[in-house]
Every structure is written in C-alpha cells, then in structure tokens.
Coordinates of C-alpha atoms and ligand atoms in Angstrom, one line a residue:
Chain C
X1 CA -32.6 -25.4 9.3
X2 CA -34.4 -22.1 9.9
X3 CA -33.5 -20.1 12.6
X4 CA -35.5 -16.3 13.4
X5 CA -32.0 -13.9 13.8
X6 CA -32.3 -10.2 13.7
X7 CA -31.3 -7.7 11.1
X8 CA -30.9 -4.1 11.5
X9 CA -31.4 -2.2 8.3
X10 CA -30.9 1.3 7.4
X11 CA -34.8 2.6 6.4
X12 CA -35.2 6.2 4.9
X13 CA -33.0 8.8 3.4
X14 CA -29.8 10.2 4.5
X15 CA -31.9 11.4 7.7
X16 CA -33.4 8.1 7.7
X17 CA -32.3 5.8 10.9
X18 CA -31.9 1.6 11.5
X19 CA -35.1 -0.1 11.9
X20 CA -34.8 -3.5 13.5
X21 CA -36.5 -6.6 11.8
X22 CA -37.0 -10.2 12.7
X23 CA -36.2 -12.4 10.0
X24 CA -35.9 -16.6 9.0
X25 CA -33.1 -17.8 7.8
X26 CA -32.8 -20.9 6.2
X27 CA -29.2 -22.9 6.3
X28 CA -27.4 -22.2 3.2
X29 CA -28.4 -19.0 2.3
X30 CA -26.3 -15.1 1.6
X31 CA -26.9 -11.7 3.4
X32 CA -29.3 -10.3 0.4
X33 CA -32.1 -14.1 0.1
X34 CA -32.6 -12.4 4.2
X35 CA -33.0 -9.5 2.7
X36 CA -35.9 -10.2 -0.2
X37 CA -37.2 -12.1 2.5
X38 CA -37.1 -9.4 4.6
X39 CA -38.8 -7.6 1.5
X40 CA -42.0 -10.0 0.5
X41 CA -43.1 -10.9 4.0
X42 CA -42.2 -7.5 6.4
X43 CA -41.5 -4.1 4.1
X44 CA -42.7 -4.6 0.5
X45 CA -41.8 -1.4 -0.2
X46 CA -37.4 -1.8 1.2
X47 CA -35.2 -0.2 -1.4
X48 CA -32.7 -3.3 -3.0
X49 CA -30.2 -2.6 -6.3
X50 CA -29.3 -5.8 -7.2
X51 CA -28.5 -7.9 -10.6
X52 CA -27.2 -10.8 -10.9
X53 CA -27.0 -13.2 -7.5
X54 CA -23.2 -14.0 -8.9
X55 CA -20.9 -11.7 -7.7
X56 CA -20.6 -10.3 -10.9
X57 CA -23.0 -7.2 -12.1
X58 CA -21.5 -5.2 -8.7
X59 CA -24.8 -3.6 -8.2
X60 CA -25.4 -5.0 -4.1
X61 CA -23.2 -2.9 -2.7
X62 CA -23.8 -2.8 1.2
X63 CA -22.6 -2.1 3.6
X64 CA -22.5 -5.5 6.9
X65 CA -22.4 -6.2 9.9
X66 CA -19.7 -2.5 9.3
X67 CA -17.7 -4.1 6.6
X68 CA -18.4 -3.1 3.0
X69 CA -19.1 -6.1 1.3
X70 CA -21.5 -8.4 -1.9
X71 CA -24.4 -8.8 0.3
X72 CA -25.2 -11.9 -2.4
X73 CA -21.5 -13.2 -1.8
X74 CA -21.7 -12.7 2.0
X75 CA -22.8 -15.6 3.3
X76 CA -25.7 -15.8 6.5
X77 CA -22.9 -18.5 8.3
X78 CA -20.3 -16.5 8.5
X79 CA -21.5 -14.7 11.9
X80 CA -21.7 -16.2 15.2
X81 CA -25.4 -17.4 16.2
X82 CA -27.3 -14.7 17.8
X83 CA -25.0 -11.6 16.6
X84 CA -27.6 -8.9 15.3
X85 CA -26.4 -8.2 11.9
X86 CA -26.1 -4.0 11.3
X87 CA -26.7 -3.5 6.7
X88 CA -26.4 0.0 5.8
X89 CA -25.8 1.6 2.9
X90 CA -22.3 3.2 1.6
X91 CA -21.6 6.1 3.2
X92 CA -19.9 7.9 1.0
X93 CA -22.1 8.0 -0.7
X94 CA -25.3 9.8 -1.4
X95 CA -28.5 7.7 0.0
X96 CA -31.2 7.2 -2.6
X97 CA -34.2 5.8 -0.6
X98 CA -32.3 3.1 2.6
X99 CA -30.0 0.8 1.0
X100 CA -29.4 1.8 -2.1
X101 CA -26.8 4.9 -3.5
X102 CA -26.4 7.3 -5.8
X103 CA -23.2 6.7 -7.8
X104 CA -23.3 9.3 -9.9
X105 CA -19.6 10.2 -8.5
X106 CA -18.1 7.5 -10.2
X107 CA -19.7 7.8 -13.6
X108 CA -17.8 11.5 -13.9
X109 CA -14.2 10.5 -12.4
X110 CA -14.4 7.5 -15.1
X111 CA -15.4 10.4 -17.7
X112 CA -11.8 13.0 -17.3
X113 CA -9.5 9.7 -18.2
X114 CA -8.8 10.2 -21.7
X115 CA -9.8 6.8 -23.6
X116 CA -6.0 4.6 -25.0
X117 CA -4.6 7.2 -27.8
X118 CA -2.9 4.9 -30.1
X119 CA -0.4 6.0 -32.8
X120 CA -2.7 7.6 -35.0
X121 CA -0.5 5.6 -37.7
X122 CA -1.6 2.4 -36.5
X123 CA -4.4 0.3 -38.9
X124 CA -6.9 -1.7 -36.9
X125 CA -5.3 -4.7 -36.9
X126 CA -1.9 -3.9 -36.6
X127 CA -1.4 -4.3 -33.1
X128 CA 1.2 -7.2 -31.9
X129 CA 0.7 -7.7 -28.0
X130 CA 2.6 -9.8 -26.5
X131 CA 1.0 -12.5 -23.6
X132 CA 2.7 -10.8 -20.5
X133 CA 0.9 -6.9 -21.8
X134 CA -1.6 -8.6 -21.9
X135 CA -2.1 -10.4 -18.1
X136 CA -1.2 -7.2 -16.4
X137 CA -3.6 -5.3 -17.8
X138 CA -6.2 -7.8 -17.3
X139 CA -5.9 -8.3 -13.5
X140 CA -7.5 -5.0 -13.6
X141 CA -9.9 -6.1 -16.6
X142 CA -12.1 -8.2 -13.7
X143 CA -13.3 -5.0 -12.1
X144 CA -17.1 -4.9 -11.6
X145 CA -17.3 -2.1 -10.5
X146 CA -18.8 -2.0 -7.1
X147 CA -17.0 0.6 -6.0
X148 CA -16.8 -0.9 -3.1
X149 CA -13.1 0.3 -2.8
X150 CA -14.2 3.5 -3.3
X151 CA -16.9 3.7 -1.0
X152 CA -14.6 2.5 1.8
X153 CA -10.8 5.0 0.6
X154 CA -10.9 6.9 4.1
X155 CA -9.8 9.5 1.8
X156 CA -13.2 11.2 0.3
X157 CA -15.6 8.5 3.7
X158 CA -13.8 10.4 6.3
X159 CA -14.1 13.4 3.4
X160 CA -16.0 14.4 1.6
X161 CA -14.6 17.5 0.7
X162 CA -11.7 15.5 -1.0
X163 CA -14.2 14.0 -3.6
X164 CA -13.5 17.2 -6.1
X165 CA -9.9 16.5 -5.4
X166 CA -9.7 12.4 -5.9
X167 CA -10.4 9.8 -8.4
X168 CA -10.4 7.0 -6.2
X169 CA -8.7 3.8 -6.2
X170 CA -10.7 2.2 -8.8
X171 CA -9.6 5.1 -11.5
X172 CA -5.9 5.4 -10.3
X173 CA -6.5 1.4 -11.4
X174 CA -8.5 2.4 -14.6
X175 CA -5.2 5.6 -15.8
X176 CA -2.4 2.1 -14.8
X177 CA -4.3 -0.3 -17.0
X178 CA -3.9 2.4 -19.8
X179 CA 0.0 3.9 -18.9
X180 CA 0.5 -0.1 -18.9
X181 CA -1.2 -0.8 -22.1
X182 CA 2.4 -0.8 -25.1
X183 CA 0.6 0.6 -27.8
X184 CA -0.7 3.8 -25.8
X185 CA 0.9 6.9 -26.0
X186 CA -0.4 9.7 -23.5
X187 CA 0.7 10.2 -21.1
X188 CA -1.5 10.5 -18.1
X189 CA 1.1 10.9 -15.7
X190 CA 1.4 13.7 -14.7
X191 CA -2.9 14.6 -13.8
X192 CA -2.6 10.8 -12.1
X193 CA -1.5 13.1 -9.7
X194 CA -2.2 16.7 -10.3
X195 CA -6.2 15.7 -11.1
X196 CA -6.6 12.5 -10.1
X197 CA -5.4 13.3 -6.6
X198 CA -3.8 10.2 -6.1
X199 CA -0.8 11.4 -3.6
X200 CA -3.9 11.8 -1.7
X201 CA -3.7 8.2 -1.3
X202 CA -1.8 6.6 1.6
X203 CA -1.9 3.2 0.9
X204 CA -3.4 1.8 3.8
X205 CA -4.6 -0.7 1.3
X206 CA -8.9 -0.7 2.7
X207 CA -9.3 -1.2 -1.1
X208 CA -7.8 -3.7 -1.8
X209 CA -9.1 -5.8 0.9
X210 CA -12.8 -5.0 0.0
X211 CA -11.9 -5.8 -3.8
X212 CA -14.7 -8.6 -3.9
X213 CA -12.7 -8.9 -7.5
X214 CA -9.2 -9.9 -5.6
X215 CA -7.4 -7.1 -7.4
X216 CA -4.5 -6.0 -5.8
X217 CA -5.5 -2.5 -6.4
X218 CA -2.2 -1.4 -4.4
X219 CA 0.5 -2.6 -5.0
X220 CA -0.2 -3.4 -9.0
X221 CA -2.2 -0.7 -9.6
X222 CA -1.8 2.5 -6.8
X223 CA 2.5 2.1 -6.7
X224 CA 3.4 1.0 -9.8
X225 CA 1.0 4.3 -11.3
X226 CA 3.2 6.4 -7.5
X227 CA 6.1 4.9 -9.0
X228 CA 5.7 6.9 -12.8
X229 CA 4.4 10.1 -11.3
X230 CA 7.9 9.8 -9.2
X231 CA 9.7 9.3 -12.8
X232 CA 7.8 12.3 -14.6
X233 CA 7.7 14.4 -12.0
X234 CA 10.3 13.1 -8.5
X235 CA 12.9 12.6 -10.6
X236 CA 16.0 15.0 -10.5
X237 CA 17.2 14.0 -13.9
X238 CA 14.4 14.1 -15.9
X239 CA 13.1 17.3 -13.9
X240 CA 16.7 19.3 -15.1
X241 CA 16.2 17.4 -18.8
X242 CA 12.6 19.6 -18.8
X243 CA 14.1 22.4 -18.2
X244 CA 16.8 22.8 -20.8
X245 CA 14.1 20.5 -23.1
X246 CA 15.1 17.4 -24.0
X247 CA 12.0 15.8 -22.4
X248 CA 9.8 14.0 -25.5
X249 CA 6.6 13.9 -25.8
X250 CA 3.0 15.8 -23.4
X251 CA 1.7 15.4 -20.6
X252 CA -2.1 14.4 -21.5
X253 CA -4.4 17.3 -20.4
X254 CA -7.4 15.3 -18.8
X255 CA -10.4 14.6 -21.1
X256 CA -11.9 17.5 -22.4
X257 CA -15.7 18.7 -21.6
X258 CA -16.0 16.5 -18.2
X259 CA -16.0 18.7 -15.8
X260 CA -18.0 21.8 -14.5
X261 CA -16.0 25.1 -16.2
X262 CA -15.8 25.7 -11.7
X263 CA -13.3 22.9 -11.2
X264 CA -11.3 23.1 -14.4
X265 CA -9.8 26.5 -14.3
X266 CA -7.9 25.1 -17.8
X267 CA -11.2 26.0 -19.9
Chain I
X1 CA -17.8 19.2 -28.9
X2 CA -20.3 18.5 -27.1
X3 CA -20.7 18.3 -23.6
X4 CA -20.4 14.2 -21.2
X5 CA -20.9 15.8 -17.7
X6 CA -23.2 13.2 -16.6
X7 CA -26.2 13.4 -14.9
X8 CA -25.6 15.5 -11.5
X9 CA -26.3 13.7 -8.7
X10 CA -29.2 14.4 -6.8
X11 CA -28.5 18.2 -4.5
X12 CA -31.6 17.4 -2.1
X13 CA -29.7 13.1 -1.8
X14 CA -26.9 13.0 1.7
X15 CA -24.8 10.8 3.1
X16 CA -26.2 8.7 5.4
X17 CA -26.4 9.8 8.7
X18 CA -24.4 8.0 11.2
X19 CA -22.8 9.1 14.8
X20 CA -20.9 5.5 15.3
X21 CA -17.3 6.0 14.1
X22 CA -18.0 2.5 13.0
X23 CA -20.1 -1.3 12.9
X24 CA -17.5 -3.8 12.5
X25 CA -17.6 -5.3 15.1
X26 CA -14.5 -7.8 15.0
X27 CA -11.4 -6.6 16.8
X28 CA -10.0 -3.8 14.5
X29 CA -8.3 -2.3 17.0
X30 CA -5.8 -5.0 17.6
X31 CA -3.4 -5.1 14.7
X32 CA -2.6 -1.2 14.6
X33 CA -1.6 -1.6 17.8
X34 CA -0.1 -4.9 17.9
X35 CA 2.1 -2.9 14.9
X36 CA 2.1 -0.3 16.9
X37 CA 4.1 -1.9 20.1
X38 CA 6.6 -4.2 17.1
X39 CA 7.4 -0.6 15.8
X40 CA 8.3 1.4 19.3
X41 CA 10.3 -1.8 20.4
X42 CA 12.2 -2.0 17.5
X43 CA 13.4 2.2 17.9
X44 CA 13.5 1.5 21.2
X45 CA 16.7 -1.2 20.5
X46 CA 18.0 0.5 18.1
X47 CA 18.2 4.1 19.9
X48 CA 19.7 2.5 23.0
X49 CA 22.2 -0.1 21.1
X50 CA 23.5 2.4 18.1
X51 CA 24.2 5.6 20.8
X52 CA 25.7 2.7 23.1
X53 CA 28.7 2.7 20.7
X54 CA 30.4 -0.6 22.8
X55 CA 30.3 -4.6 22.5
X56 CA 29.3 -4.0 18.9
X57 CA 32.6 -5.8 17.9
X58 CA 34.2 -8.9 17.7
X59 CA 37.6 -9.1 17.1
X60 CA 38.5 -12.9 17.4
X61 CA 35.6 -14.0 15.5
X62 CA 35.0 -10.7 13.1
X63 CA 31.9 -10.0 13.4
X64 CA 30.5 -6.6 13.4
X65 CA 26.9 -6.0 14.1
X66 CA 24.3 -4.9 11.0
X67 CA 24.3 -1.5 13.4
X68 CA 27.6 -0.4 13.1
X69 CA 28.2 -1.5 9.5
X70 CA 30.4 0.3 8.4
X71 CA 32.8 2.2 11.0
X72 CA 33.9 5.6 10.3
X73 CA 34.3 6.8 13.9
X74 CA 38.7 7.1 15.1
X75 CA 37.6 5.3 17.8
X76 CA 36.3 2.6 16.1
X77 CA 38.2 -0.6 17.0
X78 CA 40.9 -2.0 15.3
X79 CA 39.6 -4.5 12.6
X80 CA 35.9 -3.1 12.6
X81 CA 36.4 0.0 10.3
X82 CA 36.7 -1.6 6.8
X83 CA 36.9 1.2 4.8
X84 CA 39.5 2.9 7.6
X85 CA 38.3 5.3 10.0
X86 CA 37.1 9.6 9.8
X87 CA 40.1 11.0 11.5
X88 CA 37.9 12.2 14.3
X89 CA 36.6 10.8 17.1
X90 CA 33.2 10.7 17.7
X91 CA 30.7 12.2 20.1
X92 CA 28.5 9.8 21.6
X93 CA 25.2 11.5 19.8
X94 CA 26.9 10.3 16.8
X95 CA 26.8 6.0 15.4
X96 CA 29.9 5.3 14.5
X97 CA 27.9 4.0 10.5
X98 CA 26.7 7.9 10.5
X99 CA 27.1 6.9 6.6
X100 CA 24.4 3.8 6.8
X101 CA 21.9 4.9 10.2
X102 CA 20.1 7.7 8.3
X103 CA 19.9 6.1 4.9
X104 CA 18.5 2.5 6.3
X105 CA 16.4 4.8 8.5
X106 CA 15.2 6.8 5.0
X107 CA 14.2 3.4 4.2
X108 CA 12.6 2.1 5.4
X109 CA 10.1 5.2 6.6
X110 CA 9.6 5.7 3.0
X111 CA 8.7 2.1 2.1
X112 CA 5.5 1.8 0.5
X113 CA 4.7 -0.9 3.9
X114 CA 5.8 0.4 6.9
X115 CA 4.4 4.1 5.4
X116 CA 0.8 1.3 5.5
X117 CA 1.6 0.4 8.7
X118 CA 2.4 3.5 10.3
X119 CA -0.6 5.0 8.7
X120 CA -2.6 3.2 10.1
X121 CA -1.1 2.7 13.7
X122 CA 0.8 5.9 14.4
X123 CA -1.2 8.7 12.2
X124 CA -4.8 6.9 12.3
X125 CA -5.5 7.5 8.7
X126 CA -7.6 4.8 8.9
X127 CA -6.9 2.5 12.5
X128 CA -8.5 0.6 10.1
X129 CA -11.3 0.0 7.6
X130 CA -14.3 1.7 7.4
X131 CA -13.2 3.1 10.9
X132 CA -14.0 6.6 10.5
X133 CA -10.7 8.7 11.3
X134 CA -10.2 11.3 13.6
X135 CA -8.8 13.9 11.1
X136 CA -10.5 16.7 10.7
X137 CA -8.9 17.6 7.7
X138 CA -6.2 15.1 5.0
X139 CA -4.0 15.8 2.6
X140 CA -2.2 12.9 2.3
X141 CA 1.3 12.7 0.3
X142 CA -0.3 15.2 -2.4
X143 CA 1.2 17.9 0.1
X144 CA 5.4 18.9 1.5
X145 CA 6.4 17.5 3.8
X146 CA 4.2 14.4 2.9
X147 CA 5.3 15.0 -0.5
X148 CA 9.6 13.6 0.3
X149 CA 7.6 9.3 0.0
X150 CA 8.4 10.4 -3.8
X151 CA 13.0 9.6 -4.0
X152 CA 12.2 6.5 -1.8
X153 CA 14.3 4.6 -4.8
X154 CA 16.7 6.9 -3.7
X155 CA 16.4 5.1 -0.5
X156 CA 16.4 1.9 -2.2
X157 CA 19.7 3.3 -3.8
X158 CA 21.5 3.8 -0.8
X159 CA 19.9 0.6 0.6
X160 CA 21.4 -1.3 -2.8
X161 CA 24.8 -0.6 -1.7
X162 CA 24.9 -0.8 2.3
X163 CA 23.4 -4.8 2.1
X164 CA 26.2 -5.1 0.3
X165 CA 29.1 -3.6 2.8
X166 CA 26.5 -6.3 4.9
X167 CA 27.3 -9.1 3.3
X168 CA 31.4 -8.2 3.0
X169 CA 30.7 -8.7 6.7
X170 CA 29.1 -11.6 6.8
X171 CA 32.1 -13.1 4.1
X172 CA 34.5 -11.7 6.2
X173 CA 33.4 -13.1 9.6
X174 CA 33.3 -16.5 7.4
X175 CA 37.0 -16.0 5.8
X176 CA 39.0 -14.3 8.6
X177 CA 36.8 -14.9 12.2
X178 CA 38.6 -18.4 12.5
X179 CA 41.7 -19.4 14.7
X180 CA 44.5 -17.4 13.7
X181 CA 42.8 -15.4 11.4
X182 CA 41.6 -17.5 8.7
X183 CA 38.6 -19.8 7.6
X184 CA 36.4 -20.8 10.7
X185 CA 32.2 -21.5 10.8
X186 CA 30.9 -20.5 14.7
X187 CA 26.9 -20.4 15.9
X188 CA 27.4 -16.4 14.9
X189 CA 28.8 -16.1 11.6
X190 CA 24.9 -18.7 11.2
X191 CA 23.7 -15.9 12.2
X192 CA 25.2 -13.1 10.3
X193 CA 24.3 -15.0 7.4
X194 CA 20.9 -16.3 7.5
X195 CA 20.6 -11.9 9.2
X196 CA 21.8 -10.6 5.3
X197 CA 20.3 -13.2 2.7
X198 CA 16.8 -11.9 4.9
X199 CA 18.6 -8.1 3.8
X200 CA 18.7 -8.8 0.8
X201 CA 14.5 -10.6 0.7
X202 CA 14.1 -7.3 2.3
X203 CA 15.5 -4.7 -0.8
X204 CA 14.8 -7.0 -3.0
X205 CA 11.1 -6.9 -2.7
X206 CA 11.4 -3.1 -2.0
X207 CA 8.3 -1.7 -4.9
X208 CA 10.6 1.0 -6.3
X209 CA 13.3 -2.1 -6.7
X210 CA 10.6 -4.1 -9.3
X211 CA 9.5 -0.8 -10.5
X212 CA 13.1 0.5 -11.6
X213 CA 14.3 -3.8 -12.7
X214 CA 10.9 -3.5 -15.2
X215 CA 8.0 -2.5 -13.6
X216 CA 8.5 1.3 -16.2
X217 CA 8.7 -0.9 -19.2
X218 CA 5.0 0.1 -21.3
X219 CA 5.6 -3.0 -23.1
X220 CA 7.4 -6.7 -21.7
X221 CA 7.7 -8.3 -25.3
X222 CA 10.0 -6.1 -26.1
X223 CA 11.9 -6.3 -22.9
X224 CA 12.0 -9.9 -22.6
X225 CA 15.9 -9.6 -20.2
X226 CA 14.3 -6.9 -17.6
X227 CA 10.9 -9.4 -17.7
X228 CA 12.2 -11.8 -16.6
X229 CA 14.0 -9.7 -13.9
X230 CA 10.4 -8.4 -13.3
X231 CA 9.0 -11.8 -13.2
X232 CA 11.1 -13.3 -10.3
X233 CA 11.4 -10.1 -8.4
X234 CA 7.0 -9.8 -8.5
X235 CA 7.3 -13.5 -6.9
X236 CA 8.8 -11.8 -3.4
X237 CA 7.5 -8.4 -4.0
X238 CA 3.8 -10.2 -2.3
X239 CA 6.0 -10.7 0.5
X240 CA 7.2 -7.7 1.7
X241 CA 5.2 -7.6 4.7
X242 CA 6.6 -10.1 6.5
X243 CA 10.7 -9.9 5.4
X244 CA 10.3 -5.9 6.4
X245 CA 9.0 -7.2 9.8
X246 CA 11.8 -10.5 9.5
X247 CA 14.2 -8.6 9.1
X248 CA 13.7 -6.0 12.1
X249 CA 13.3 -9.6 14.0
X250 CA 16.9 -10.7 12.2
X251 CA 18.2 -7.1 12.8
X252 CA 18.2 -7.1 16.7
X253 CA 18.9 -11.1 16.9
X254 CA 22.4 -10.6 16.0
X255 CA 22.8 -7.0 17.0
X256 CA 21.9 -8.7 20.7
X257 CA 24.3 -11.7 19.6
X258 CA 27.0 -10.0 18.3
X259 CA 26.3 -7.0 21.9
X260 CA 26.7 -10.6 23.9
X261 CA 29.7 -11.9 22.6
X262 CA 31.7 -9.0 22.3
X263 CA 30.8 -8.6 26.1
X264 CA 32.1 -11.7 27.8
X265 CA 27.7 -13.0 28.1
X266 CA 28.3 -15.6 26.6
X267 CA 31.0 -17.2 23.8
X268 CA 30.5 -18.0 20.4
X269 CA 30.0 -21.7 20.2
X270 CA 31.9 -23.0 17.1
X271 CA 31.3 -25.6 14.9
X272 CA 35.0 -25.4 13.2
X273 CA 37.5 -23.3 13.6
Ligands
SF4_1 S1 -4.9 2.7 -0.8 FE1 -5.3 4.3 -1.1 S2 -6.6 4.1 -2.7 FE2 -7.3 2.2 -1.7 S3 -8.2 3.3 0.2 FE3 -6.5 3.6 0.5 S4 -6.6 5.6 0.9 FE4 -7.9 4.9 -0.8
SF4_2 S1 -11.8 -2.3 -8.0 FE1 -12.6 -4.6 -7.0 S2 -13.2 -3.1 -5.1 FE2 -13.6 -1.2 -6.7 S3 -15.5 -1.2 -8.4 FE3 -13.6 -2.5 -9.3 S4 -14.3 -5.1 -8.5 FE4 -14.9 -3.7 -7.0
FES3 S1 -25.8 -9.0 -6.8 FE1 -24.8 -9.4 -8.4 S2 -23.3 -8.6 -7.3 FE2 -24.3 -9.1 -6.2
FES4 S1 11.3 -1.0 1.0 FE1 8.7 -1.9 0.6 S2 8.7 -0.7 -1.0 FE2 10.8 -0.3 -0.7

C-alpha cells in the first residue's frame, strides 16, 4: 500500500529551517527509506548520514517528532496515518548540513579516558577472568556509538556551556566498564567526578530511554560509578585514611595531551 | 609525547537554531504531572498524621503504625514504646518517632529513584526527555548542597535498622495481639506484614545496597558469596521504582487502618483470637 505523507525536514546549517515535502511511503518502510526516496526524487542534495540500515553502525541518529532515534530502526507504521513527521538533526551537536552533525565532541571526550591499565608484571595470556566479570562489562561493549544518549542528555543539550565539563553518559559508562575490570589497576574515580563531570548527571535516565542497544546506562553504569566515587571522595573513613596517609594507590589523571592547555591547567 | 588532540570542531558550525521547546507529539507532561501529584498526596497525608500525635496505637491488638515507630515521647501510650520513652513530653511539632522519621525522609529524599522523580516533575530538570528545561544554568549534583546526595548510603544503613524495628512491630502484633496478650491474627496483622515485606523489598533493592553487598567489587570471580548476594539484589533492583511507589501506598494504607481502628471508627476483623 502506497500513501503520501508530509515530512518536515531540517535543511541548511545551524541557521537552517524546516522544509515541507510530500513523499510516497510504502508498507513496511522505515524513516530512512523515506529520506532516501526524498533524496532520489525531490532533493538530491539532502545530506543524510547512514551506513548499515540494520541498527548496528550508529550513523543515522536524528530526531524524529522530537525523539532521538535511529532513522533506520524507526518504522513508519508507528505513526498515526495523517501525522506529519518532523525530522531534525541532533540538537546537541553543531550541524554540518541538513541532518548531518559534527560529532567530534564525542571523540574528544573518548580520548581523555585513561585506557585499560593492567599490572605491568603480567604477560599476555596471564589473565583468567570469571564469566561473571566478563558479562558485567560486556553490557557496555554493546554500545554502537550512535551518540543518541549524548544528544538527549539535558546537561549538555540544554546547557552548551557544560560541554567542557561533562563527558556524557556514553563516556561515563566507558569509565565504569574499565573500573569494573578485574585486571585493571588505574583509579579513575576522582577524575570521573572532577574532570568528566559525573556530578552533573542527575540520573534522570533519558540516556537509558533512548539507547537503541538497551544498555542500562543509568542503573548499571552511572549509579554504580556514583557509588564508587562516593567510596573514594565522600566516605569519612576513606577521607580520614588519606589524611593520615593510610590510603594506598594514587588517583589516575586524565590521559595526557588530550586537552587544549587552556582547559587543563595541570599541563 | 605527540599530541592526541582530535581535529577541532568546525568553528563556523553551530547547533540547529530551533526555538520550539520540543517537537514531541506525545503527552510527555503526563508522567511528571502524575508523579508530582503522587508525591504531594503522600507528603500531605504523612505530615498530617505525624503531627497529629493520636490514633497511632491499638493496645488491644498491639498494632503500631509505622509512622510512630519507635515511639519515644513521654506521652506515648503504654505498651507502644518498645525501647521505652525519653523523660520529656514532646511538643506538637516534634514527631514521636523522632529518631526514625528524619532518616526515613532523607533515605527517600536521596534515593536514586525519587531523585529522578522530583528532578523531573518538580525541579523540571528536565521535565521529560528532549524537552528543553526552563533553567538558565545547571550544575546538577556537582556542587554543595546537592553533593549531599552522595550520603545516600548512610541513610540506607539507618533505614535498614528501622526496617528491623518495623519487622519487630509486625511480629509483636502477631505474638502479643491476641486475647490476653497471646498469639492472634486479624486483618491488621496481614496489613502490617504486607507492609513490612514490601518495605524490605524497597530497602534491599536500593542501589547503595547493591553497591555495598557486591557492586563495589572489581572482581566477582574471587568473591563468590558477595557475587551471589549482588545477583539476588540485582534481580529486585530493576523493580526499585515500583517498590518506591507501592510502599508509599502501603505505608499510607497501613497507617490509615491503624488510625481507623485506634479511633474506633472500624473494628479489626479477627481471623484467630
Ligand atoms: S541520566 Fe545522567 S547522563 Fe543520562 S541523560 Fe540523565 S543526566 Fe544525562
Ligand atoms: S550507550 Fe547506547 S545510546 Fe549511547 S552511544 Fe552507545 S548505543 Fe548509543
Ligand atoms: S544506518 Fe546504521 S544504525 Fe542506522
Ligand atoms: S533507596 Fe532508592 S536507591 Fe537507595
């Protein structure tokens, strides 16, 4: 069955506007199919980012009727028959053109995280991990870096000035994953709070709501990380221990040379 | 060391200038509205009851409402104070359960679920996902006084002890609430027990509880017992929000039942003795 549907699509750069189109829609199609038809039949210069059409590459993130979604996984049948469909680029990132955003912010935040740091005395092949420990971090490895969680998070979405101080849910769960690794020796708890801005998160769970991989970002990542930070920074006994020099191990700083000097006074 | 700075963002590109607060077409305001109403109902009811200082104890069946447990004022009715009372009469503005009420309030106030609930519905940061919030600045829980939310685990420890007291109350009503102070079962006992079981569900599904029992470990493989405990808590933890609401309801219902029986409006239906 073929119908005509009204699409309102963002065109242009950040100063762009919503443009109305009437497009054909066939049964069983997803939003990305319709954008491709629009490109093929009416606006050959429409910029859309996509790759796999299977919800696995994380390229096609946009906002559909105000909700951050993967356009290749959003079925047309989920809308009311007469409902116009509004498609805008992700609001948190600068627009390059039409629906394509510059997501470098995320790569910047990724580089600042100290990587996996095993005991230098161990040789390759020495590790033996229990299945339970593998499973725990495996959940976070499902991330396809669609950046929908980064986009929906109100900390930076509604307050652009916080971008400098906040790494966003995707990178905070990367920290959690490393902190939960039995063979890792770094201690990222202090930088989670002071450099990556974990304290800005108020656990309102929008990241979990939009994650197409259904990662329990808040319950299994952010809250456990907040609890670990509380162990390190807000536990009176630990605090006393560090005052009288009982605490072993040092806080790991952020990865070197990953910030412009202006925002990293320690360099 | 070579620089690992990524290529900079294009300085000329800006975010999409969209003035609409949201393009969402669903009823995103409904959830926060119901949450605010639900919290308000509980707060009004609980405040009224805690300061009423009456109808909290049914001597005949040994029923004590959770809002007055443990009863500590000198004017607590005989038998209702399991730890004995302090030597002073409490004025109207001090709850009889002065040691438990503040901690229970703070336990729920700093609870990760209730935080989400009131940040969204009352503070409106954010009201709903992808709906622009009305604040000009935002620092979340990164500054004083919001840093205090990190103390949640200490209120969890307190709540754990208070749940033990509530459990004692429920058993005491069963063992001493029948005729001549013997064993007896009435509808009130069933209500007290349901309430206590659900309070435990809420308390044990707490995220801080999950953390202290096992979540804080780096390695599960070398701590099988704590891993097992963590696994059990992880099974109820996803229901924490449900328990948070259900226990608000059961607390009010339990208290209401005790109040109605204590004031003589209804009589307790007895099943045994
Ligand atoms: S839970 Fe925290 S990180 Fe996730 S969207 Fe909300 S504020 Fe952002
Ligand atoms: S955590 Fe989920 S929402 Fe966030 S980038 Fe990864 S897959 Fe996307
Ligand atoms: S195109 Fe790959 S996730 Fe949509
Ligand atoms: S009581 Fe809700 S998280 Fe602890």
